[in-house]
Amino acid sequence: MIIVSCAVIVGILLGYFTKSYINFDISLLIQFGLYLLLFFIGIDIGKNDNILNDLKKLNKKVLFLPFITIISSLAGGAVASILLPLSMGESVAISAGMGWYSFSAIELSKVSVELGGIAFLSNIFRE
Protein backbone atom coordinates (compact mmCIF):
# COMPACT_ATOMS: atom_id res chain seq x y z
CA MET A 1 0.00 0.00 0.00
CA ILE A 2 2.88 2.37 0.74
CA ILE A 3 4.39 1.83 -2.71
CA VAL A 4 1.03 2.53 -4.39
CA SER A 5 0.53 5.66 -2.28
CA CYS A 6 4.06 6.89 -3.03
CA ALA A 7 3.60 6.24 -6.74
CA VAL A 8 0.35 8.25 -6.76
CA ILE A 9 1.87 11.14 -4.80
CA VAL A 10 4.96 11.27 -7.04
CA GLY A 11 2.69 11.11 -10.11
CA ILE A 12 0.53 13.96 -8.83
CA LEU A 13 3.57 16.10 -8.11
CA LEU A 14 5.16 15.27 -11.46
CA GLY A 15 1.92 16.06 -13.27
CA TYR A 16 1.47 19.31 -11.38
CA PHE A 17 4.97 20.59 -12.02
CA THR A 18 5.24 19.41 -15.64
CA LYS A 19 1.71 20.15 -16.88
CA SER A 20 2.95 22.88 -19.20
CA TYR A 21 5.48 20.48 -20.79
CA ILE A 22 3.14 17.52 -21.39
CA ASN A 23 1.09 18.37 -24.46
CA PHE A 24 -0.14 14.92 -25.55
CA ASP A 25 -3.21 12.94 -24.52
CA ILE A 26 -1.92 10.70 -21.75
CA SER A 27 -5.15 8.64 -21.58
CA LEU A 28 -4.09 6.70 -24.69
CA LEU A 29 -0.82 5.77 -23.00
CA ILE A 30 -2.71 4.70 -19.85
CA GLN A 31 -5.12 2.59 -21.87
CA PHE A 32 -2.26 0.86 -23.66
CA GLY A 33 -0.58 0.23 -20.30
CA LEU A 34 -3.77 -1.37 -18.97
CA TYR A 35 -4.04 -3.64 -21.99
CA LEU A 36 -0.41 -4.61 -21.54
CA LEU A 37 -1.02 -5.38 -17.86
CA LEU A 38 -4.02 -7.58 -18.72
CA PHE A 39 -1.95 -9.32 -21.39
CA PHE A 40 0.73 -10.22 -18.84
CA ILE A 41 -1.90 -11.40 -16.36
CA GLY A 42 -3.23 -13.70 -19.10
CA ILE A 43 0.27 -15.05 -19.71
CA ASP A 44 0.72 -15.69 -15.99
CA ILE A 45 -2.60 -17.55 -15.80
CA GLY A 46 -1.77 -19.51 -18.96
CA LYS A 47 1.56 -20.64 -17.50
CA ASN A 48 -0.26 -22.45 -14.70
CA ASP A 49 -0.56 -26.08 -15.84
CA ASN A 50 -2.98 -27.01 -13.06
CA ILE A 51 -5.54 -24.24 -13.52
CA LEU A 52 -8.13 -26.39 -15.31
CA ASN A 53 -7.72 -29.23 -12.82
CA ASP A 54 -7.96 -26.79 -9.91
CA LEU A 55 -11.15 -25.25 -11.33
CA LYS A 56 -12.69 -28.71 -11.79
CA LYS A 57 -12.00 -29.54 -8.12
CA LEU A 58 -13.85 -26.49 -6.85
CA ASN A 59 -17.38 -26.85 -5.65
CA LYS A 60 -19.90 -25.38 -8.09
CA LYS A 61 -21.17 -23.04 -5.36
CA VAL A 62 -17.79 -21.29 -5.28
CA LEU A 63 -18.48 -20.00 -8.78
CA PHE A 64 -21.33 -17.90 -7.35
CA LEU A 65 -18.85 -15.85 -5.32
CA PRO A 66 -17.92 -13.47 -8.16
CA PHE A 67 -21.58 -12.86 -8.96
CA ILE A 68 -22.44 -12.23 -5.31
CA THR A 69 -19.49 -9.84 -5.06
CA ILE A 70 -20.66 -7.89 -8.11
CA ILE A 71 -24.26 -7.68 -6.91
CA SER A 72 -23.30 -6.59 -3.40
CA SER A 73 -20.84 -3.97 -4.67
CA LEU A 74 -23.50 -2.45 -6.90
CA ALA A 75 -26.08 -2.61 -4.09
CA GLY A 76 -23.58 -0.93 -1.76
CA GLY A 77 -23.18 1.84 -4.32
CA ALA A 78 -26.94 2.28 -4.50
CA VAL A 79 -27.19 2.52 -0.70
CA ALA A 80 -24.26 4.97 -0.62
CA SER A 81 -26.15 7.26 -2.99
CA ILE A 82 -28.68 7.85 -0.22
CA LEU A 83 -25.94 9.08 2.11
CA LEU A 84 -23.82 10.99 -0.41
CA PRO A 85 -24.52 13.98 -2.65
CA LEU A 86 -24.26 11.75 -5.74
CA SER A 87 -27.00 10.40 -7.94
CA MET A 88 -27.67 6.68 -7.82
CA GLY A 89 -26.19 6.26 -11.30
CA GLU A 90 -22.98 8.04 -10.34
CA SER A 91 -22.64 6.12 -7.09
CA VAL A 92 -23.28 2.75 -8.74
CA ALA A 93 -20.83 3.61 -11.53
CA ILE A 94 -18.15 4.36 -8.94
CA SER A 95 -18.84 1.13 -7.04
CA ALA A 96 -18.72 -0.81 -10.31
CA GLY A 97 -14.95 -0.30 -10.38
CA MET A 98 -14.60 -3.42 -8.20
CA GLY A 99 -11.11 -2.41 -7.10
CA TRP A 100 -9.84 -1.66 -10.63
CA TYR A 101 -8.64 1.81 -9.73
CA SER A 102 -6.58 2.06 -12.88
CA PHE A 103 -9.51 1.27 -15.16
CA SER A 104 -12.57 2.75 -13.49
CA ALA A 105 -10.94 6.09 -12.75
CA ILE A 106 -9.87 6.54 -16.36
CA GLU A 107 -13.25 5.59 -17.78
CA LEU A 108 -15.25 7.73 -15.35
CA SER A 109 -12.90 10.68 -15.90
CA LYS A 110 -14.20 10.75 -19.47
CA VAL A 111 -17.62 11.59 -17.99
CA SER A 112 -16.49 13.79 -15.10
CA VAL A 113 -13.11 14.52 -13.55
CA GLU A 114 -14.71 14.53 -10.11
CA LEU A 115 -16.24 11.06 -10.62
CA GLY A 116 -12.91 9.76 -11.88
CA GLY A 117 -11.15 11.09 -8.80
CA ILE A 118 -13.75 9.63 -6.45
CA ALA A 119 -13.57 6.27 -8.25
CA PHE A 120 -9.79 6.29 -8.03
CA LEU A 121 -9.76 7.05 -4.31
CA SER A 122 -12.56 4.62 -3.44
CA ASN A 123 -10.83 1.78 -5.27
CA ILE A 124 -7.42 2.62 -3.77
CA PHE A 125 -8.95 2.56 -0.29
CA ARG A 126 -10.70 -0.70 -1.19
CA GLU A 127 -7.31 -2.30 -1.70
N, CA, C and O of each residue as an XYZ file, in Angstrom:
508
protein
N       0.818     -1.191      0.000
C       0.000      0.000      0.000
C       0.867      1.262      0.000
O       0.508      2.270     -0.609
N       1.996      1.197      0.679
C       2.879      2.367      0.738
C       3.452      2.667     -0.642
O       3.559      3.830     -1.033
N       3.820      1.627     -1.375
C       4.386      1.833     -2.714
C       3.343      2.460     -3.636
O       3.654      3.373     -4.401
N       2.099      1.968     -3.562
C       1.027      2.528     -4.389
C       0.795      3.986     -4.022
O       0.675      4.837     -4.904
N       0.732      4.282     -2.718
C       0.528      5.662     -2.275
C       1.662      6.568     -2.734
O       1.422      7.680     -3.205
N       2.899      6.091     -2.596
C       4.056      6.891     -3.029
C       4.024      7.130     -4.537
O       4.321      8.228     -5.006
N       3.662      6.098     -5.286
C       3.597      6.245     -6.743
C       2.552      7.287     -7.136
O       2.781      8.089     -8.041
N       1.410      7.274     -6.458
C       0.353      8.245     -6.758
C       0.815      9.656     -6.391
O       0.617     10.593     -7.165
N       1.419      9.809     -5.233
C       1.869     11.142     -4.799
C       2.941     11.680     -5.734
O       2.897     12.849     -6.117
N       3.909     10.836     -6.108
C       4.956     11.268     -7.042
C       4.334     11.620     -8.397
O       4.732     12.600     -9.026
N       3.367     10.827     -8.841
C       2.691     11.114    -10.107
C       1.941     12.430    -10.077
O       1.979     13.198    -11.038
N       1.253     12.691     -8.961
C       0.531     13.961     -8.830
C       1.508     15.132     -8.873
O       1.285     16.116     -9.579
N       2.580     15.015     -8.117
C       3.572     16.099     -8.108
C       4.209     16.293     -9.479
O       4.381     17.423     -9.937
N       4.558     15.187    -10.127
C       5.158     15.271    -11.458
C       4.186     15.897    -12.452
O       4.575     16.739    -13.261
N       2.934     15.488    -12.391
C       1.922     16.061    -13.274
C       1.694     17.533    -13.009
O       1.513     18.321    -13.938
N       1.703     17.901    -11.735
C       1.474     19.307    -11.379
C       2.606     20.196    -11.873
O       2.368     21.269    -12.427
N       3.838     19.743    -11.669
C       4.971     20.587    -12.018
C       5.382     20.505    -13.484
O       6.165     21.336    -13.945
N       4.876     19.527    -14.226
C       5.241     19.408    -15.639
C       4.048     19.576    -16.569
O       4.143     19.265    -17.756
N       2.926     20.064    -16.047
C       1.715     20.148    -16.877
C       1.881     21.036    -18.099
O       1.213     20.818    -19.109
N       2.746     22.018    -18.030
C       2.945     22.879    -19.201
C       3.846     22.213    -20.245
O       3.883     22.650    -21.395
N       4.569     21.164    -19.856
C       5.475     20.484    -20.788
C       4.842     19.271    -21.456
O       5.295     18.842    -22.518
N       3.798     18.713    -20.844
C       3.142     17.524    -21.389
C       1.972     17.988    -22.238
O       0.961     18.454    -21.711
N       2.108     17.862    -23.548
C       1.089     18.372    -24.460
C       0.335     17.271    -25.201
O      -0.458     17.575    -26.093
N       0.558     16.004    -24.859
C      -0.140     14.919    -25.551
C      -1.203     14.317    -24.644
O      -1.195     14.522    -23.430
N      -2.120     13.569    -25.257
C      -3.211     12.940    -24.516
C      -2.671     11.702    -23.808
O      -2.399     10.687    -24.449
N      -2.519     11.783    -22.519
C      -1.918     10.702    -21.745
C      -2.875      9.519    -21.563
O      -2.431      8.422    -21.225
N      -4.179      9.724    -21.780
C      -5.147      8.639    -21.585
C      -4.900      7.484    -22.549
O      -5.150      6.329    -22.203
N      -4.416      7.777    -23.747
C      -4.095      6.704    -24.690
C      -2.941      5.852    -24.165
O      -2.962      4.628    -24.295
N      -1.958      6.482    -23.586
C      -0.825      5.768    -22.995
C      -1.274      4.912    -21.814
O      -0.811      3.783    -21.650
N      -2.174      5.449    -20.991
C      -2.706      4.704    -19.854
C      -3.498      3.502    -20.327
O      -3.365      2.410    -19.775
N      -4.320      3.695    -21.344
C      -5.123      2.594    -21.872
C      -4.238      1.486    -22.425
O      -4.504      0.306    -22.197
N      -3.199      1.853    -23.142
C      -2.255      0.859    -23.662
C      -1.570      0.120    -22.509
O      -1.378     -1.094    -22.572
N      -1.204      0.855    -21.462
C      -0.584      0.226    -20.295
C      -1.509     -0.777    -19.624
O      -1.066     -1.834    -19.175
N      -2.802     -0.443    -19.555
C      -3.769     -1.371    -18.971
C      -3.909     -2.640    -19.806
O      -3.972     -3.746    -19.271
N      -3.957     -2.464    -21.119
C      -4.038     -3.640    -21.993
C      -2.796     -4.514    -21.841
O      -2.885     -5.742    -21.835
N      -1.654     -3.875    -21.718
C      -0.410     -4.610    -21.539
C      -0.412     -5.367    -20.209
O       0.033     -6.513    -20.140
N      -0.913     -4.722    -19.161
C      -1.020     -5.376    -17.860
C      -1.932     -6.602    -17.937
O      -1.587     -7.666    -17.421
N      -3.089     -6.458    -18.577
C      -4.015     -7.578    -18.717
C      -3.402     -8.702    -19.559
O      -3.630     -9.880    -19.286
N      -2.637     -8.338    -20.564
C      -1.946     -9.320    -21.389
C      -0.986    -10.161    -20.542
O      -0.951    -11.386    -20.666
N      -0.208     -9.495    -19.681
C       0.735    -10.219    -18.844
C       0.034    -11.059    -17.778
O       0.529    -12.122    -17.403
N      -1.109    -10.592    -17.291
C      -1.896    -11.401    -16.363
C      -2.375    -12.664    -17.070
O      -2.348    -13.750    -16.490
N      -2.815    -12.526    -18.320
C      -3.225    -13.696    -19.105
C      -2.080    -14.678    -19.297
O      -2.278    -15.889    -19.195
N      -0.899    -14.174    -19.572
C       0.268    -15.048    -19.714
C       0.533    -15.783    -18.410
O       0.802    -16.985    -18.421
N       0.459    -15.076    -17.284
C       0.719    -15.694    -15.987
C      -0.304    -16.783    -15.684
O       0.054    -17.841    -15.165
N      -1.563    -16.536    -16.002
C      -2.599    -17.552    -15.801
C      -2.359    -18.738    -16.736
O      -2.494    -19.893    -16.332
N      -2.004    -18.443    -17.988
C      -1.774    -19.512    -18.961
C      -0.583    -20.392    -18.618
O      -0.547    -21.558    -19.010
N       0.385    -19.857    -17.898
C       1.558    -20.644    -17.503
C       1.227    -21.693    -16.455
O       1.976    -22.655    -16.287
N       0.122    -21.522    -15.754
C      -0.258    -22.449    -14.697
C      -0.846    -23.714    -15.324
O      -1.944    -23.683    -15.881
N      -0.119    -24.818    -15.232
C      -0.558    -26.078    -15.841
C      -1.759    -26.688    -15.122
O      -2.518    -27.450    -15.722
N      -1.936    -26.366    -13.864
C      -2.980    -27.009    -13.063
C      -4.269    -26.204    -12.977
O      -5.172    -26.581    -12.231
N      -4.379    -25.118    -13.710
C      -5.539    -24.242    -13.524
C      -6.857    -24.939    -13.883
O      -7.848    -24.772    -13.172
N      -6.885    -25.698    -14.948
C      -8.126    -26.391    -15.310
C      -8.474    -27.465    -14.292
O      -9.638    -27.618    -13.924
N      -7.475    -28.209    -13.836
C      -7.724    -29.229    -12.818
C      -8.183    -28.593    -11.508
O      -9.080    -29.110    -10.843
N      -7.569    -27.473    -11.142
C      -7.960    -26.788     -9.912
C      -9.386    -26.267    -10.002
O     -10.134    -26.341     -9.027
N      -9.771    -25.738    -11.164
C     -11.145    -25.251    -11.332
C     -12.149    -26.391    -11.286
O     -13.253    -26.215    -10.771
N     -11.790    -27.555    -11.812
C     -12.695    -28.706    -11.788
C     -12.908    -29.222    -10.367
O     -13.968    -29.768    -10.060
N     -11.918    -29.055     -9.505
C     -12.004    -29.535     -8.124
C     -12.874    -28.648     -7.247
O     -13.366    -29.086     -6.207
N     -13.063    -27.409     -7.663
C     -13.848    -26.490     -6.853
C     -15.319    -26.880     -6.851
O     -15.843    -27.396     -7.837
N     -15.949    -26.631     -5.761
C     -17.382    -26.851     -5.647
C     -18.096    -25.840     -6.559
O     -17.660    -24.696     -6.686
N     -19.159    -26.258     -7.169
C     -19.901    -25.384     -8.092
C     -20.394    -24.119     -7.396
O     -20.524    -23.078     -8.040
N     -20.671    -24.187     -6.097
C     -21.173    -23.037     -5.364
C     -20.128    -21.927     -5.280
O     -20.480    -20.754     -5.153
N     -18.860    -22.284     -5.351
C     -17.787    -21.287     -5.282
C     -17.863    -20.349     -6.479
O     -17.455    -19.191     -6.385
N     -18.377    -20.831     -7.595
C     -18.478    -20.003     -8.785
C     -19.496    -18.866     -8.622
O     -19.490    -17.907     -9.395
N     -20.369    -18.979     -7.611
C     -21.326    -17.901     -7.346
C     -20.670    -16.715     -6.657
O     -21.219    -15.613     -6.674
N     -19.512    -16.917     -6.055
C     -18.847    -15.851     -5.318
C     -18.598    -14.595     -6.154
O     -18.877    -13.498     -5.671
N     -18.091    -14.701     -7.374
C     -17.915    -13.471     -8.162
C     -19.233    -12.747     -8.434
O     -19.279    -11.518     -8.405
N     -20.286    -13.485     -8.692
C     -21.576    -12.860     -8.959
C     -22.134    -12.180     -7.711
O     -22.689    -11.084     -7.793
N     -21.986    -12.829     -6.560
C     -22.442    -12.229     -5.307
C     -21.639    -10.971     -5.007
O     -22.193     -9.980     -4.530
N     -20.341    -11.004     -5.283
C     -19.490     -9.838     -5.058
C     -19.924     -8.672     -5.938
O     -19.988     -7.533     -5.474
N     -20.219     -8.947     -7.187
C     -20.659     -7.894     -8.108
C     -21.991     -7.301     -7.649
O     -22.142     -6.080     -7.587
N     -22.939     -8.152     -7.333
C     -24.262     -7.684     -6.915
C     -24.170     -6.867     -5.635
O     -24.803     -5.817     -5.531
N     -23.387     -7.333     -4.650
C     -23.303     -6.591     -3.397
C     -22.534     -5.285     -3.550
O     -22.843     -4.311     -2.864
N     -21.541     -5.241     -4.432
C     -20.837     -3.970     -4.671
C     -21.780     -2.945     -5.293
O     -21.797     -1.784     -4.884
N     -22.553     -3.369     -6.267
C     -23.505     -2.446     -6.900
C     -24.603     -2.022     -5.926
O     -25.023     -0.865     -5.927
N     -25.067     -2.957     -5.096
C     -26.083     -2.613     -4.089
C     -25.505     -1.644     -3.067
O     -26.189     -0.720     -2.628
N     -24.241     -1.853     -2.685
C     -23.583     -0.930     -1.761
C     -23.481      0.467     -2.358
O     -23.646      1.461     -1.651
N     -23.208      0.544     -3.653
C     -23.177      1.836     -4.325
C     -24.533      2.506     -4.327
O     -24.628      3.721     -4.157
N     -25.586      1.723     -4.519
C     -26.942      2.281     -4.501
C     -27.293      2.811     -3.114
O     -27.895      3.877     -2.991
N     -26.921      2.074     -2.070
C     -27.185      2.524     -0.703
C     -26.365      3.778     -0.388
O     -26.851      4.694      0.274
N     -25.123      3.810     -0.866
C     -24.263      4.973     -0.619
C     -24.834      6.237     -1.255
O     -24.604      7.340     -0.760
N     -25.571      6.083     -2.339
C     -26.148      7.264     -2.992
C     -27.169      7.967     -2.102
O     -27.434      9.157     -2.275
N     -27.730      7.245     -1.165
C     -28.675      7.847     -0.218
C     -27.933      8.764      0.753
O     -28.443      9.809      1.159
N     -26.710      8.348      1.118
C     -25.941      9.083      2.113
C     -25.035     10.160      1.527
O     -24.585     11.052      2.247
N     -24.768     10.083      0.239
C     -23.823     10.987     -0.410
C     -24.535     11.931     -1.377
O     -25.644     11.642     -1.824
N     -23.902     13.054     -1.699
C     -24.519     13.982     -2.653
C     -24.269     13.574     -4.108
O     -23.949     14.411     -4.952
N     -24.418     12.296     -4.384
C     -24.255     11.754     -5.738
C     -25.562     11.108     -6.157
O     -26.322     10.618     -5.322
N     -25.815     11.111     -7.451
C     -27.002     10.402     -7.936
C     -26.751      8.902     -7.823
O     -25.614      8.461     -7.657
N     -27.819      8.135     -7.914
C     -27.666      6.685     -7.820
C     -26.802      6.161     -8.964
O     -25.972      5.276     -8.758
N     -26.990      6.697    -10.162
C     -26.187      6.260    -11.303
C     -24.706      6.526    -11.104
O     -23.869      5.680    -11.417
N     -24.382      7.703    -10.581
C     -22.980      8.037    -10.336
C     -22.377      7.135     -9.264
O     -21.260      6.639     -9.408
N     -23.130      6.932     -8.194
C     -22.643      6.116     -7.088
C     -22.457      4.655     -7.502
O     -21.470      4.022     -7.128
N     -23.393      4.131     -8.263
C     -23.276      2.747     -8.741
C     -22.125      2.628     -9.746
O     -21.415      1.623     -9.757
N     -21.943      3.637    -10.578
C     -20.826      3.607    -11.532
C     -19.489      3.589    -10.800
O     -18.567      2.882    -11.207
N     -19.380      4.360     -9.726
C     -18.150      4.364     -8.941
C     -17.938      3.009     -8.281
O     -16.821      2.492     -8.286
N     -18.985      2.428     -7.715
C     -18.841      1.133     -7.044
C     -18.605     -0.003     -8.036
O     -18.133     -1.073     -7.653
N     -18.928      0.225     -9.300
C     -18.723     -0.812    -10.314
C     -17.251     -0.999    -10.663
O     -16.909     -1.904    -11.424
N     -16.382     -0.161    -10.121
C     -14.950     -0.299    -10.378
C     -14.377     -1.586     -9.833
O     -13.377     -2.084    -10.351
N     -14.992     -2.139     -8.795
C     -14.601     -3.422     -8.201
C     -13.111     -3.497     -7.869
O     -12.509     -4.563     -7.995
N     -12.519     -2.405     -7.455
C     -11.114     -2.408     -7.098
C     -10.170     -2.119     -8.252
O      -8.959     -2.042     -8.042
N     -10.682     -1.956     -9.456
C      -9.837     -1.658    -10.629
C      -9.633     -0.158    -10.716
O     -10.180      0.508    -11.596
N      -8.835      0.368     -9.787
C      -8.638      1.814     -9.729
C      -8.036      2.361    -11.008
O      -8.314      3.498    -11.390
N      -7.223      1.572    -11.663
C      -6.578      2.064    -12.881
C      -7.558      2.138    -14.053
O      -7.388      2.966    -14.947
N      -8.559      1.298    -14.055
C      -9.509      1.271    -15.163
C     -10.711      2.176    -14.909
O     -11.061      3.004    -15.750
N     -11.339      2.014    -13.748
C     -12.575      2.751    -13.493
C     -12.335      4.256    -13.430
O     -13.152      5.041    -13.911
N     -11.222      4.651    -12.840
C     -10.945      6.085    -12.747
C     -10.771      6.713    -14.124
O     -11.253      7.819    -14.373
N     -10.089      6.013    -15.007
C      -9.866      6.541    -16.358
C     -11.187      6.633    -17.114
O     -11.469      7.645    -17.755
N     -11.985      5.592    -17.040
C     -13.246      5.590    -17.777
C     -14.228      6.628    -17.237
O     -14.896      7.310    -18.014
N     -14.321      6.753    -15.910
C     -15.248      7.734    -15.348
C     -14.740      9.165    -15.515
O     -15.535     10.105    -15.523
N     -13.440      9.338    -15.646
C     -12.897     10.679    -15.901
C     -13.335     11.209    -17.256
O     -13.355     12.421    -17.470
N     -13.687     10.314    -18.174
C     -14.202     10.751    -19.472
C     -15.570     11.408    -19.317
O     -15.956     12.254    -20.125
N     -16.308     11.011    -18.264
C     -17.620     11.588    -17.987
C     -17.477     12.833    -17.116
O     -18.058     13.882    -17.397
N     -16.680     12.688    -16.044
C     -16.493     13.789    -15.097
C     -15.178     13.568    -14.357
O     -14.899     12.468    -13.880
N     -14.388     14.609    -14.269
C     -13.115     14.521    -13.553
C     -13.353     14.201    -12.084
O     -12.596     13.443    -11.477
N     -14.407     14.780    -11.514
C     -14.712     14.528    -10.108
C     -15.053     13.061     -9.884
O     -14.568     12.452     -8.930
N     -15.890     12.482    -10.759
C     -16.240     11.064    -10.620
C     -15.013     10.178    -10.775
O     -14.865      9.190    -10.056
N     -14.140     10.525    -11.703
C     -12.911      9.761    -11.881
C     -12.044      9.800    -10.644
O     -11.479      8.781    -10.248
N     -11.933     10.962    -10.032
C     -11.152     11.093     -8.801
C     -11.752     10.312     -7.652
O     -11.033      9.656     -6.898
N     -13.077     10.380     -7.514
C     -13.753      9.632     -6.454
C     -13.595      8.133     -6.692
O     -13.347      7.384     -5.748
N     -13.735      7.688     -7.935
C     -13.574      6.266     -8.247
C     -12.157      5.813     -7.941
O     -11.953      4.734     -7.385
N     -11.184      6.628     -8.300
C      -9.790      6.294     -8.027
C      -9.565      6.122     -6.530
O      -9.017      5.111     -6.091
N      -9.991      7.114     -5.747
C      -9.764      7.050     -4.306
C     -10.534      5.910     -3.639
O     -10.006      5.239     -2.753
N     -11.782      5.690     -4.064
C     -12.564      4.618     -3.438
C     -11.968      3.243     -3.753
O     -12.000      2.348     -2.908
N     -11.435      3.073     -4.938
C     -10.832      1.783     -5.269
C      -9.448      1.618     -4.651
O      -9.056      0.498     -4.323
N      -8.703      2.701     -4.484
C      -7.422      2.625     -3.774
C      -7.666      2.239     -2.316
O      -6.982      1.368     -1.778
N      -8.648      2.893     -1.676
C      -8.950      2.565     -0.289
C      -9.510      1.150     -0.160
O      -9.360      0.517      0.885
N     -10.145      0.660     -1.200
C     -10.698     -0.697     -1.187
C      -9.579     -1.733     -1.132
O      -9.749     -2.817     -0.573
N      -8.439     -1.386     -1.715
C      -7.307     -2.301     -1.700
C      -6.784     -2.439     -0.295
O      -5.822     -3.172     -0.064
